[in-house]
Amino acid sequence: MSATLINTEIKPFKAEAFHNGEFITVTNEDLKGKWAIVFFYPADFTFVCPTELGDLADYYSQLKDMGVEVYSVSTDTHFTHKAWHDTSDTIGKIQFPMIGDPTGAITRNFGVMIEEAGLAERGTFVIDPEGKIQIIEINAGGVGRDAGELVRKVKAAQYVAAHPGEVCPAKWKEGEATLAPSLDLVGKI
């Protein structure tokens, strides 16, 4: 189901989040006008989740410099996010908004709800400034994600968006050669 979300606009939502010591309201409109990452994870106070969120927090300033805002989302409440932030050194370094989705509405909008558990899959969505999903990654619960690889993918998506007619090959890194799809390349790669 998630693959069908590529190039679709994110659905409307409104939720409470914990951000920089305050509770704030976040809507789908807040994600527009800049690049955004929506980073779903199963639950606060767990095992793999804090390693992923801590890794993402380590890359947050680089992502901000790239014009990207990060939003983490779980089906916990914004109150639970605050408690976790206040009691965990790893989570305490997070500076991006931590959205609470206790009804599961946002998680369902993105197609990553584990219905029988009421929890989110490990889903990562990169959204362009128009509010359209450009990258989707979904991992099994026991497999943590790599924020460094996510940064590479965001750079590729930003490059392709800024350079119509060019594409980024596998393992592309900033500054490396891209491809311009054409009849001349068919069968040559």
PDB file of N, CA and C in Angstrom, residues 75-121:
ATOM      1  N   THR A  75       2.356   6.431  18.339  1.00  0.00           N
ATOM      2  CA  THR A  75       0.983   6.468  18.822  1.00  0.00           C
ATOM      3  C   THR A  75       0.907   6.806  20.315  1.00  0.00           C
ATOM      4  N   ASP A  76       2.042   7.169  20.902  1.00  0.00           N
ATOM      5  CA  ASP A  76       2.046   7.678  22.271  1.00  0.00           C
ATOM      6  C   ASP A  76       1.478   9.100  22.270  1.00  0.00           C
ATOM      7  N   THR A  77       1.202   9.643  23.448  1.00  0.00           N
ATOM      8  CA  THR A  77       0.750  11.028  23.551  1.00  0.00           C
ATOM      9  C   THR A  77       1.941  11.974  23.612  1.00  0.00           C
ATOM     10  N   HIS A  78       1.681  13.255  23.410  1.00  0.00           N
ATOM     11  CA  HIS A  78       2.730  14.264  23.545  1.00  0.00           C
ATOM     12  C   HIS A  78       3.213  14.351  24.992  1.00  0.00           C
ATOM     13  N   PHE A  79       2.356  13.979  25.943  1.00  0.00           N
ATOM     14  CA  PHE A  79       2.760  13.950  27.351  1.00  0.00           C
ATOM     15  C   PHE A  79       3.811  12.855  27.584  1.00  0.00           C
ATOM     16  N   THR A  80       3.591  11.698  26.967  1.00  0.00           N
ATOM     17  CA  THR A  80       4.549  10.603  27.085  1.00  0.00           C
ATOM     18  C   THR A  80       5.876  10.992  26.441  1.00  0.00           C
ATOM     19  N   HIS A  81       5.819  11.698  25.305  1.00  0.00           N
ATOM     20  CA  HIS A  81       7.048  12.168  24.664  1.00  0.00           C
ATOM     21  C   HIS A  81       7.835  13.066  25.612  1.00  0.00           C
ATOM     22  N   LYS A  82       7.147  13.958  26.310  1.00  0.00           N
ATOM     23  CA  LYS A  82       7.821  14.845  27.254  1.00  0.00           C
ATOM     24  C   LYS A  82       8.486  14.035  28.378  1.00  0.00           C
ATOM     25  N   ALA A  83       7.758  13.078  28.921  1.00  0.00           N
ATOM     26  CA  ALA A  83       8.309  12.254  30.005  1.00  0.00           C
ATOM     27  C   ALA A  83       9.545  11.495  29.535  1.00  0.00           C
ATOM     28  N   TRP A  84       9.495  10.957  28.320  1.00  0.00           N
ATOM     29  CA  TRP A  84      10.643  10.225  27.776  1.00  0.00           C
ATOM     30  C   TRP A  84      11.810  11.179  27.558  1.00  0.00           C
ATOM     31  N   HIS A  85      11.527  12.333  27.002  1.00  0.00           N
ATOM     32  CA  HIS A  85      12.553  13.353  26.747  1.00  0.00           C
ATOM     33  C   HIS A  85      13.222  13.781  28.057  1.00  0.00           C
ATOM     34  N   ASP A  86      12.435  13.885  29.107  1.00  0.00           N
ATOM     35  CA  ASP A  86      12.950  14.345  30.398  1.00  0.00           C
ATOM     36  C   ASP A  86      13.727  13.281  31.160  1.00  0.00           C
ATOM     37  N   THR A  87      13.557  12.000  30.808  1.00  0.00           N
ATOM     38  CA  THR A  87      14.179  10.936  31.593  1.00  0.00           C
ATOM     39  C   THR A  87      15.251  10.140  30.868  1.00  0.00           C
ATOM     40  N   SER A  88      15.427  10.360  29.577  1.00  0.00           N
ATOM     41  CA  SER A  88      16.409   9.604  28.800  1.00  0.00           C
ATOM     42  C   SER A  88      17.463  10.549  28.236  1.00  0.00           C
ATOM     43  N   ASP A  89      18.729  10.269  28.485  1.00  0.00           N
ATOM     44  CA  ASP A  89      19.802  11.098  27.923  1.00  0.00           C
ATOM     45  C   ASP A  89      19.774  11.060  26.397  1.00  0.00           C
ATOM     46  N   THR A  90      19.514   9.892  25.826  1.00  0.00           N
ATOM     47  CA  THR A  90      19.470   9.763  24.368  1.00  0.00           C
ATOM     48  C   THR A  90      18.345  10.600  23.782  1.00  0.00           C
ATOM     49  N   ILE A  91      17.153  10.486  24.338  1.00  0.00           N
ATOM     50  CA  ILE A  91      15.994  11.216  23.824  1.00  0.00           C
ATOM     51  C   ILE A  91      16.074  12.683  24.209  1.00  0.00           C
ATOM     52  N   GLY A  92      16.750  12.984  25.307  1.00  0.00           N
ATOM     53  CA  GLY A  92      16.891  14.363  25.765  1.00  0.00           C
ATOM     54  C   GLY A  92      17.615  15.268  24.790  1.00  0.00           C
ATOM     55  N   LYS A  93      18.399  14.683  23.862  1.00  0.00           N
ATOM     56  CA  LYS A  93      19.111  15.518  22.886  1.00  0.00           C
ATOM     57  C   LYS A  93      18.266  15.851  21.653  1.00  0.00           C
ATOM     58  N   ILE A  94      17.042  15.307  21.578  1.00  0.00           N
ATOM     59  CA  ILE A  94      16.169  15.583  20.432  1.00  0.00           C
ATOM     60  C   ILE A  94      15.708  17.033  20.460  1.00  0.00           C
ATOM     61  N   GLN A  95      15.847  17.704  19.313  1.00  0.00           N
ATOM     62  CA  GLN A  95      15.391  19.083  19.169  1.00  0.00           C
ATOM     63  C   GLN A  95      14.261  19.214  18.155  1.00  0.00           C
ATOM     64  N   PHE A  96      13.898  18.139  17.490  1.00  0.00           N
ATOM     65  CA  PHE A  96      12.807  18.193  16.513  1.00  0.00           C
ATOM     66  C   PHE A  96      11.478  17.875  17.201  1.00  0.00           C
ATOM     67  N   PRO A  97      10.369  18.278  16.592  1.00  0.00           N
ATOM     68  CA  PRO A  97       9.058  18.000  17.170  1.00  0.00           C
ATOM     69  C   PRO A  97       8.775  16.496  17.260  1.00  0.00           C
ATOM     70  N   MET A  98       8.245  16.088  18.408  1.00  0.00           N
ATOM     71  CA  MET A  98       7.840  14.703  18.646  1.00  0.00           C
ATOM     72  C   MET A  98       6.308  14.682  18.704  1.00  0.00           C
ATOM     73  N   ILE A  99       5.700  14.231  17.611  1.00  0.00           N
ATOM     74  CA  ILE A  99       4.237  14.272  17.484  1.00  0.00           C
ATOM     75  C   ILE A  99       3.597  13.074  18.164  1.00  0.00           C
ATOM     76  N   GLY A 100       2.563  13.350  18.948  1.00  0.00           N
ATOM     77  CA  GLY A 100       1.752  12.297  19.538  1.00  0.00           C
ATOM     78  C   GLY A 100       0.578  11.986  18.628  1.00  0.00           C
ATOM     79  N   ASP A 101       0.336  10.697  18.414  1.00  0.00           N
ATOM     80  CA  ASP A 101      -0.763  10.254  17.550  1.00  0.00           C
ATOM     81  C   ASP A 101      -1.560   9.152  18.253  1.00  0.00           C
ATOM     82  N   PRO A 102      -2.131   9.466  19.433  1.00  0.00           N
ATOM     83  CA  PRO A 102      -2.803   8.418  20.203  1.00  0.00           C
ATOM     84  C   PRO A 102      -4.032   7.815  19.515  1.00  0.00           C
ATOM     85  N   THR A 103      -4.652   8.527  18.600  1.00  0.00           N
ATOM     86  CA  THR A 103      -5.796   7.970  17.869  1.00  0.00           C
ATOM     87  C   THR A 103      -5.355   7.135  16.673  1.00  0.00           C
ATOM     88  N   GLY A 104      -4.088   7.285  16.276  1.00  0.00           N
ATOM     89  CA  GLY A 104      -3.568   6.554  15.122  1.00  0.00           C
ATOM     90  C   GLY A 104      -3.958   7.153  13.787  1.00  0.00           C
ATOM     91  N   ALA A 105      -4.594   8.313  13.780  1.00  0.00           N
ATOM     92  CA  ALA A 105      -5.067   8.908  12.522  1.00  0.00           C
ATOM     93  C   ALA A 105      -3.920   9.208  11.559  1.00  0.00           C
ATOM     94  N   ILE A 106      -2.849   9.813  12.052  1.00  0.00           N
ATOM     95  CA  ILE A 106      -1.713  10.152  11.173  1.00  0.00           C
ATOM     96  C   ILE A 106      -1.033   8.868  10.709  1.00  0.00           C
ATOM     97  N   THR A 107      -0.842   7.944  11.636  1.00  0.00           N
ATOM     98  CA  THR A 107      -0.193   6.674  11.315  1.00  0.00           C
ATOM     99  C   THR A 107      -0.981   5.938  10.228  1.00  0.00           C
ATOM    100  N   ARG A 108      -2.299   5.954  10.308  1.00  0.00           N
ATOM    101  CA  ARG A 108      -3.126   5.327   9.268  1.00  0.00           C
ATOM    102  C   ARG A 108      -3.045   6.103   7.951  1.00  0.00           C
ATOM    103  N   ASN A 109      -3.008   7.443   8.034  1.00  0.00           N
ATOM    104  CA  ASN A 109      -2.895   8.252   6.812  1.00  0.00           C
ATOM    105  C   ASN A 109      -1.663   7.868   5.997  1.00  0.00           C
ATOM    106  N   PHE A 110      -0.594   7.508   6.683  1.00  0.00           N
ATOM    107  CA  PHE A 110       0.646   7.147   6.007  1.00  0.00           C
ATOM    108  C   PHE A 110       0.751   5.641   5.759  1.00  0.00           C
ATOM    109  N   GLY A 111      -0.270   4.882   6.161  1.00  0.00           N
ATOM    110  CA  GLY A 111      -0.307   3.451   5.872  1.00  0.00           C
ATOM    111  C   GLY A 111       0.661   2.607   6.677  1.00  0.00           C
ATOM    112  N   VAL A 112       1.028   3.059   7.893  1.00  0.00           N
ATOM    113  CA  VAL A 112       2.008   2.297   8.677  1.00  0.00           C
ATOM    114  C   VAL A 112       1.463   1.832  10.036  1.00  0.00           C
ATOM    115  N   MET A 113       0.160   1.764  10.183  1.00  0.00           N
ATOM    116  CA  MET A 113      -0.432   1.315  11.438  1.00  0.00           C
ATOM    117  C   MET A 113      -0.417  -0.214  11.518  1.00  0.00           C
ATOM    118  N   ILE A 114       0.064  -0.730  12.633  1.00  0.00           N
ATOM    119  CA  ILE A 114      -0.056  -2.154  12.948  1.00  0.00           C
ATOM    120  C   ILE A 114      -1.353  -2.260  13.756  1.00  0.00           C
ATOM    121  N   GLU A 115      -2.440  -2.565  13.097  1.00  0.00           N
ATOM    122  CA  GLU A 115      -3.765  -2.479  13.711  1.00  0.00           C
ATOM    123  C   GLU A 115      -3.896  -3.326  14.969  1.00  0.00           C
ATOM    124  N   GLU A 116      -3.404  -4.553  14.925  1.00  0.00           N
ATOM    125  CA  GLU A 116      -3.600  -5.437  16.084  1.00  0.00           C
ATOM    126  C   GLU A 116      -2.799  -4.986  17.305  1.00  0.00           C
ATOM    127  N   ALA A 117      -1.794  -4.136  17.107  1.00  0.00           N
ATOM    128  CA  ALA A 117      -0.970  -3.656  18.227  1.00  0.00           C
ATOM    129  C   ALA A 117      -1.251  -2.189  18.575  1.00  0.00           C
ATOM    130  N   GLY A 118      -1.882  -1.451  17.661  1.00  0.00           N
ATOM    131  CA  GLY A 118      -2.102  -0.027  17.885  1.00  0.00           C
ATOM    132  C   GLY A 118      -0.821   0.777  17.842  1.00  0.00           C
ATOM    133  N   LEU A 119       0.177   0.268  17.130  1.00  0.00           N
ATOM    134  CA  LEU A 119       1.498   0.896  17.035  1.00  0.00           C
ATOM    135  C   LEU A 119       1.868   1.157  15.585  1.00  0.00           C
ATOM    136  N   ALA A 120       2.831   2.050  15.398  1.00  0.00           N
ATOM    137  CA  ALA A 120       3.323   2.361  14.053  1.00  0.00           C
ATOM    138  C   ALA A 120       4.457   1.429  13.655  1.00  0.00           C
ATOM    139  N   GLU A 121       4.518   1.119  12.377  1.00  0.00           N
ATOM    140  CA  GLU A 121       5.697   0.458  11.807  1.00  0.00           C
ATOM    141  C   GLU A 121       6.853   1.458  11.832  1.00  0.00           C
TER     142      GLU A 121
END
